[in-house]
Amino acid sequence: MRTSTLATPRHDADGAESTLTPVAAASLGRLAAERLLQALETGAIPVGSRLVEARLAVMLGVSRGPVRDALQYLEQQGLVHRLPHRGSFAVAFAPDELAEVVILRADLEALAARLGIVRRSIRPRDLAALLEHTDAMVRAVRARRFEMFLDHEMAFHRLLAERSGHLRLLALLDGLRAHTRIAISLANRNVRTRSGVPTAIHHLVQTHRDVVVALESKDLRRIDMTIKRHVLETLDFLGLSTPTLTADRRALGDVLPRHSAHPTAARRRRRQ
């Protein structure tokens, strides 16, 4: 006798059949969102381009339903913008918008790390893994393999967020990192036309080691300041400067990237 492959209906406390059953389309929507996000990060889908559901469905080999779900998810993450009667577009981030994302990341990632220390969920093997990601970033930069650099950079920060044990915080940071990765990808693709980027990216890699050293100290204030400073280095790497940034940085506790603070200190000494 052939065994049925249909799932046995679940019933609630009153004996009524439950309507909450797994839906395969949900997985397709999530996978479609991951593929689209990857295309945005690598530039396969240029920022500002129109996202046509029918065309994307053919490219991804799925129906339009999962594509629609994926676009809705990316819209919630602030990566896609829908205009009435015009369709969906890949968001082109303004400097102010990117600066807001980095400021938020600085505060939330510092919180995630402090939670990981207080809850004792950051173990020696995690610190070793963070250093491995940092070493991989160094190799990737030397080989000018920027996508590999970004893979390890994002993995470094996601590991810290995971160790916070705070699921809502993890979800928030996932969305914010997606914005940052797209922005850094754009900067890397323009590396030949932007002076100072190679130096900036090497410095950005080094500050990951500073984060690990701070975590080893278990000093919450040091961890907070080091991670905020590290994330704010992204602003310098991207060349972002807006009128509100100085005030925003001050709101984080007067945390400024070290190489940005040094020239000011030098000028002050010369005036004395």
PDB file of N, CA and C in Angstrom, residues 158-210:
ATOM      1  N   ARG A 158      28.396  40.192  11.012  1.00  0.00           N
ATOM      2  CA  ARG A 158      27.211  39.377  11.300  1.00  0.00           C
ATOM      3  C   ARG A 158      27.480  38.420  12.467  1.00  0.00           C
ATOM      4  N   LEU A 159      28.705  37.913  12.549  1.00  0.00           N
ATOM      5  CA  LEU A 159      29.051  37.040  13.665  1.00  0.00           C
ATOM      6  C   LEU A 159      28.906  37.784  14.990  1.00  0.00           C
ATOM      7  N   LEU A 160      29.373  39.027  15.026  1.00  0.00           N
ATOM      8  CA  LEU A 160      29.211  39.827  16.245  1.00  0.00           C
ATOM      9  C   LEU A 160      27.741  40.036  16.582  1.00  0.00           C
ATOM     10  N   ALA A 161      26.939  40.321  15.550  1.00  0.00           N
ATOM     11  CA  ALA A 161      25.512  40.538  15.779  1.00  0.00           C
ATOM     12  C   ALA A 161      24.835  39.264  16.266  1.00  0.00           C
ATOM     13  N   GLU A 162      25.205  38.129  15.692  1.00  0.00           N
ATOM     14  CA  GLU A 162      24.621  36.851  16.114  1.00  0.00           C
ATOM     15  C   GLU A 162      24.921  36.561  17.578  1.00  0.00           C
ATOM     16  N   ARG A 163      26.138  36.886  18.010  1.00  0.00           N
ATOM     17  CA  ARG A 163      26.534  36.584  19.391  1.00  0.00           C
ATOM     18  C   ARG A 163      25.848  37.484  20.408  1.00  0.00           C
ATOM     19  N   SER A 164      25.154  38.516  19.929  1.00  0.00           N
ATOM     20  CA  SER A 164      24.388  39.351  20.861  1.00  0.00           C
ATOM     21  C   SER A 164      23.225  38.570  21.448  1.00  0.00           C
ATOM     22  N   GLY A 165      22.741  37.552  20.712  1.00  0.00           N
ATOM     23  CA  GLY A 165      21.592  36.784  21.169  1.00  0.00           C
ATOM     24  C   GLY A 165      20.291  37.560  21.082  1.00  0.00           C
ATOM     25  N   HIS A 166      20.305  38.683  20.372  1.00  0.00           N
ATOM     26  CA  HIS A 166      19.141  39.571  20.264  1.00  0.00           C
ATOM     27  C   HIS A 166      18.625  39.501  18.832  1.00  0.00           C
ATOM     28  N   LEU A 167      17.536  38.764  18.614  1.00  0.00           N
ATOM     29  CA  LEU A 167      17.070  38.489  17.262  1.00  0.00           C
ATOM     30  C   LEU A 167      16.583  39.731  16.532  1.00  0.00           C
ATOM     31  N   ARG A 168      15.897  40.624  17.234  1.00  0.00           N
ATOM     32  CA  ARG A 168      15.415  41.842  16.575  1.00  0.00           C
ATOM     33  C   ARG A 168      16.586  42.737  16.172  1.00  0.00           C
ATOM     34  N   LEU A 169      17.579  42.807  17.032  1.00  0.00           N
ATOM     35  CA  LEU A 169      18.765  43.596  16.720  1.00  0.00           C
ATOM     36  C   LEU A 169      19.491  42.996  15.513  1.00  0.00           C
ATOM     37  N   LEU A 170      19.558  41.670  15.461  1.00  0.00           N
ATOM     38  CA  LEU A 170      20.197  40.986  14.327  1.00  0.00           C
ATOM     39  C   LEU A 170      19.479  41.321  13.025  1.00  0.00           C
ATOM     40  N   ALA A 171      18.149  41.300  13.038  1.00  0.00           N
ATOM     41  CA  ALA A 171      17.376  41.603  11.831  1.00  0.00           C
ATOM     42  C   ALA A 171      17.595  43.044  11.383  1.00  0.00           C
ATOM     43  N   LEU A 172      17.621  43.964  12.339  1.00  0.00           N
ATOM     44  CA  LEU A 172      17.859  45.370  12.003  1.00  0.00           C
ATOM     45  C   LEU A 172      19.225  45.567  11.356  1.00  0.00           C
ATOM     46  N   LEU A 173      20.236  44.934  11.930  1.00  0.00           N
ATOM     47  CA  LEU A 173      21.591  45.089  11.414  1.00  0.00           C
ATOM     48  C   LEU A 173      21.766  44.434  10.050  1.00  0.00           C
ATOM     49  N   ASP A 174      21.070  43.340   9.810  1.00  0.00           N
ATOM     50  CA  ASP A 174      21.134  42.696   8.491  1.00  0.00           C
ATOM     51  C   ASP A 174      20.693  43.670   7.406  1.00  0.00           C
ATOM     52  N   GLY A 175      19.588  44.376   7.665  1.00  0.00           N
ATOM     53  CA  GLY A 175      19.098  45.328   6.686  1.00  0.00           C
ATOM     54  C   GLY A 175      20.038  46.499   6.486  1.00  0.00           C
ATOM     55  N   LEU A 176      20.612  47.004   7.579  1.00  0.00           N
ATOM     56  CA  LEU A 176      21.525  48.143   7.484  1.00  0.00           C
ATOM     57  C   LEU A 176      22.818  47.764   6.772  1.00  0.00           C
ATOM     58  N   ARG A 177      23.296  46.541   7.005  1.00  0.00           N
ATOM     59  CA  ARG A 177      24.535  46.112   6.340  1.00  0.00           C
ATOM     60  C   ARG A 177      24.334  45.965   4.844  1.00  0.00           C
ATOM     61  N   ALA A 178      23.129  45.589   4.426  1.00  0.00           N
ATOM     62  CA  ALA A 178      22.864  45.471   2.989  1.00  0.00           C
ATOM     63  C   ALA A 178      23.052  46.829   2.306  1.00  0.00           C
ATOM     64  N   HIS A 179      22.567  47.898   2.929  1.00  0.00           N
ATOM     65  CA  HIS A 179      22.767  49.244   2.386  1.00  0.00           C
ATOM     66  C   HIS A 179      24.258  49.561   2.284  1.00  0.00           C
ATOM     67  N   THR A 180      24.985  49.248   3.360  1.00  0.00           N
ATOM     68  CA  THR A 180      26.405  49.584   3.403  1.00  0.00           C
ATOM     69  C   THR A 180      27.181  48.810   2.354  1.00  0.00           C
ATOM     70  N   ARG A 181      26.829  47.540   2.183  1.00  0.00           N
ATOM     71  CA  ARG A 181      27.572  46.729   1.216  1.00  0.00           C
ATOM     72  C   ARG A 181      27.394  47.265  -0.202  1.00  0.00           C
ATOM     73  N   ILE A 182      26.194  47.650  -0.533  1.00  0.00           N
ATOM     74  CA  ILE A 182      25.956  48.198  -1.872  1.00  0.00           C
ATOM     75  C   ILE A 182      26.778  49.468  -2.069  1.00  0.00           C
ATOM     76  N   ALA A 183      26.820  50.319  -1.044  1.00  0.00           N
ATOM     77  CA  ALA A 183      27.583  51.563  -1.147  1.00  0.00           C
ATOM     78  C   ALA A 183      29.070  51.286  -1.295  1.00  0.00           C
ATOM     79  N   ILE A 184      29.601  50.334  -0.503  1.00  0.00           N
ATOM     80  CA  ILE A 184      31.022  49.999  -0.594  1.00  0.00           C
ATOM     81  C   ILE A 184      31.330  49.357  -1.941  1.00  0.00           C
ATOM     82  N   SER A 185      30.404  48.550  -2.446  1.00  0.00           N
ATOM     83  CA  SER A 185      30.593  47.938  -3.762  1.00  0.00           C
ATOM     84  C   SER A 185      30.743  49.011  -4.830  1.00  0.00           C
ATOM     85  N   LEU A 186      29.909  50.045  -4.746  1.00  0.00           N
ATOM     86  CA  LEU A 186      30.004  51.136  -5.714  1.00  0.00           C
ATOM     87  C   LEU A 186      31.351  51.829  -5.606  1.00  0.00           C
ATOM     88  N   ALA A 187      31.826  52.032  -4.387  1.00  0.00           N
ATOM     89  CA  ALA A 187      33.114  52.694  -4.194  1.00  0.00           C
ATOM     90  C   ALA A 187      34.241  51.845  -4.770  1.00  0.00           C
ATOM     91  N   ASN A 188      34.163  50.536  -4.575  1.00  0.00           N
ATOM     92  CA  ASN A 188      35.204  49.645  -5.080  1.00  0.00           C
ATOM     93  C   ASN A 188      35.204  49.582  -6.601  1.00  0.00           C
ATOM     94  N   ARG A 189      34.019  49.656  -7.217  1.00  0.00           N
ATOM     95  CA  ARG A 189      33.974  49.619  -8.677  1.00  0.00           C
ATOM     96  C   ARG A 189      34.525  50.906  -9.273  1.00  0.00           C
ATOM     97  N   ASN A 190      34.579  51.964  -8.456  1.00  0.00           N
ATOM     98  CA  ASN A 190      35.141  53.235  -8.913  1.00  0.00           C
ATOM     99  C   ASN A 190      36.573  53.438  -8.414  1.00  0.00           C
ATOM    100  N   VAL A 191      37.206  52.336  -7.961  1.00  0.00           N
ATOM    101  CA  VAL A 191      38.507  52.445  -7.305  1.00  0.00           C
ATOM    102  C   VAL A 191      39.558  53.107  -8.186  1.00  0.00           C
ATOM    103  N   ARG A 192      39.481  52.940  -9.501  1.00  0.00           N
ATOM    104  CA  ARG A 192      40.493  53.507 -10.378  1.00  0.00           C
ATOM    105  C   ARG A 192      40.322  55.005 -10.591  1.00  0.00           C
ATOM    106  N   THR A 193      39.137  55.506 -10.282  1.00  0.00           N
ATOM    107  CA  THR A 193      38.886  56.928 -10.525  1.00  0.00           C
ATOM    108  C   THR A 193      38.835  57.734  -9.236  1.00  0.00           C
ATOM    109  N   ARG A 194      39.006  57.054  -8.108  1.00  0.00           N
ATOM    110  CA  ARG A 194      38.956  57.756  -6.830  1.00  0.00           C
ATOM    111  C   ARG A 194      40.297  57.654  -6.123  1.00  0.00           C
ATOM    112  N   SER A 195      40.918  58.778  -5.889  1.00  0.00           N
ATOM    113  CA  SER A 195      42.202  58.762  -5.197  1.00  0.00           C
ATOM    114  C   SER A 195      41.972  58.479  -3.719  1.00  0.00           C
ATOM    115  N   GLY A 196      42.929  57.780  -3.125  1.00  0.00           N
ATOM    116  CA  GLY A 196      42.856  57.526  -1.695  1.00  0.00           C
ATOM    117  C   GLY A 196      42.104  56.276  -1.299  1.00  0.00           C
ATOM    118  N   VAL A 197      41.365  55.643  -2.213  1.00  0.00           N
ATOM    119  CA  VAL A 197      40.583  54.467  -1.841  1.00  0.00           C
ATOM    120  C   VAL A 197      41.459  53.307  -1.382  1.00  0.00           C
ATOM    121  N   PRO A 198      42.563  52.960  -2.083  1.00  0.00           N
ATOM    122  CA  PRO A 198      43.385  51.845  -1.611  1.00  0.00           C
ATOM    123  C   PRO A 198      43.880  52.055  -0.191  1.00  0.00           C
ATOM    124  N   THR A 199      44.358  53.270   0.129  1.00  0.00           N
ATOM    125  CA  THR A 199      44.824  53.557   1.480  1.00  0.00           C
ATOM    126  C   THR A 199      43.686  53.441   2.476  1.00  0.00           C
ATOM    127  N   ALA A 200      42.528  53.973   2.109  1.00  0.00           N
ATOM    128  CA  ALA A 200      41.374  53.940   3.011  1.00  0.00           C
ATOM    129  C   ALA A 200      40.928  52.516   3.307  1.00  0.00           C
ATOM    130  N   ILE A 201      40.943  51.650   2.301  1.00  0.00           N
ATOM    131  CA  ILE A 201      40.455  50.290   2.521  1.00  0.00           C
ATOM    132  C   ILE A 201      41.437  49.494   3.375  1.00  0.00           C
ATOM    133  N   HIS A 202      42.743  49.749   3.215  1.00  0.00           N
ATOM    134  CA  HIS A 202      43.719  49.084   4.081  1.00  0.00           C
ATOM    135  C   HIS A 202      43.519  49.510   5.527  1.00  0.00           C
ATOM    136  N   HIS A 203      43.260  50.787   5.729  1.00  0.00           N
ATOM    137  CA  HIS A 203      43.018  51.280   7.087  1.00  0.00           C
ATOM    138  C   HIS A 203      41.736  50.674   7.648  1.00  0.00           C
ATOM    139  N   LEU A 204      40.716  50.548   6.804  1.00  0.00           N
ATOM    140  CA  LEU A 204      39.446  49.965   7.237  1.00  0.00           C
ATOM    141  C   LEU A 204      39.643  48.527   7.692  1.00  0.00           C
ATOM    142  N   VAL A 205      40.470  47.776   6.981  1.00  0.00           N
ATOM    143  CA  VAL A 205      40.758  46.392   7.369  1.00  0.00           C
ATOM    144  C   VAL A 205      41.439  46.359   8.730  1.00  0.00           C
ATOM    145  N   GLN A 206      42.424  47.246   8.944  1.00  0.00           N
ATOM    146  CA  GLN A 206      43.169  47.252  10.198  1.00  0.00           C
ATOM    147  C   GLN A 206      42.267  47.506  11.401  1.00  0.00           C
ATOM    148  N   THR A 207      41.253  48.329  11.236  1.00  0.00           N
ATOM    149  CA  THR A 207      40.393  48.629  12.377  1.00  0.00           C
ATOM    150  C   THR A 207      39.580  47.414  12.828  1.00  0.00           C
ATOM    151  N   HIS A 208      39.460  46.394  11.977  1.00  0.00           N
ATOM    152  CA  HIS A 208      38.816  45.150  12.420  1.00  0.00           C
ATOM    153  C   HIS A 208      39.662  44.480  13.505  1.00  0.00           C
ATOM    154  N   ARG A 209      40.980  44.559  13.370  1.00  0.00           N
ATOM    155  CA  ARG A 209      41.854  43.990  14.407  1.00  0.00           C
ATOM    156  C   ARG A 209      41.683  44.757  15.714  1.00  0.00           C
ATOM    157  N   ASP A 210      41.523  46.073  15.608  1.00  0.00           N
ATOM    158  CA  ASP A 210      41.298  46.882  16.810  1.00  0.00           C
ATOM    159  C   ASP A 210      40.042  46.418  17.548  1.00  0.00           C
TER     160      ASP A 210
END
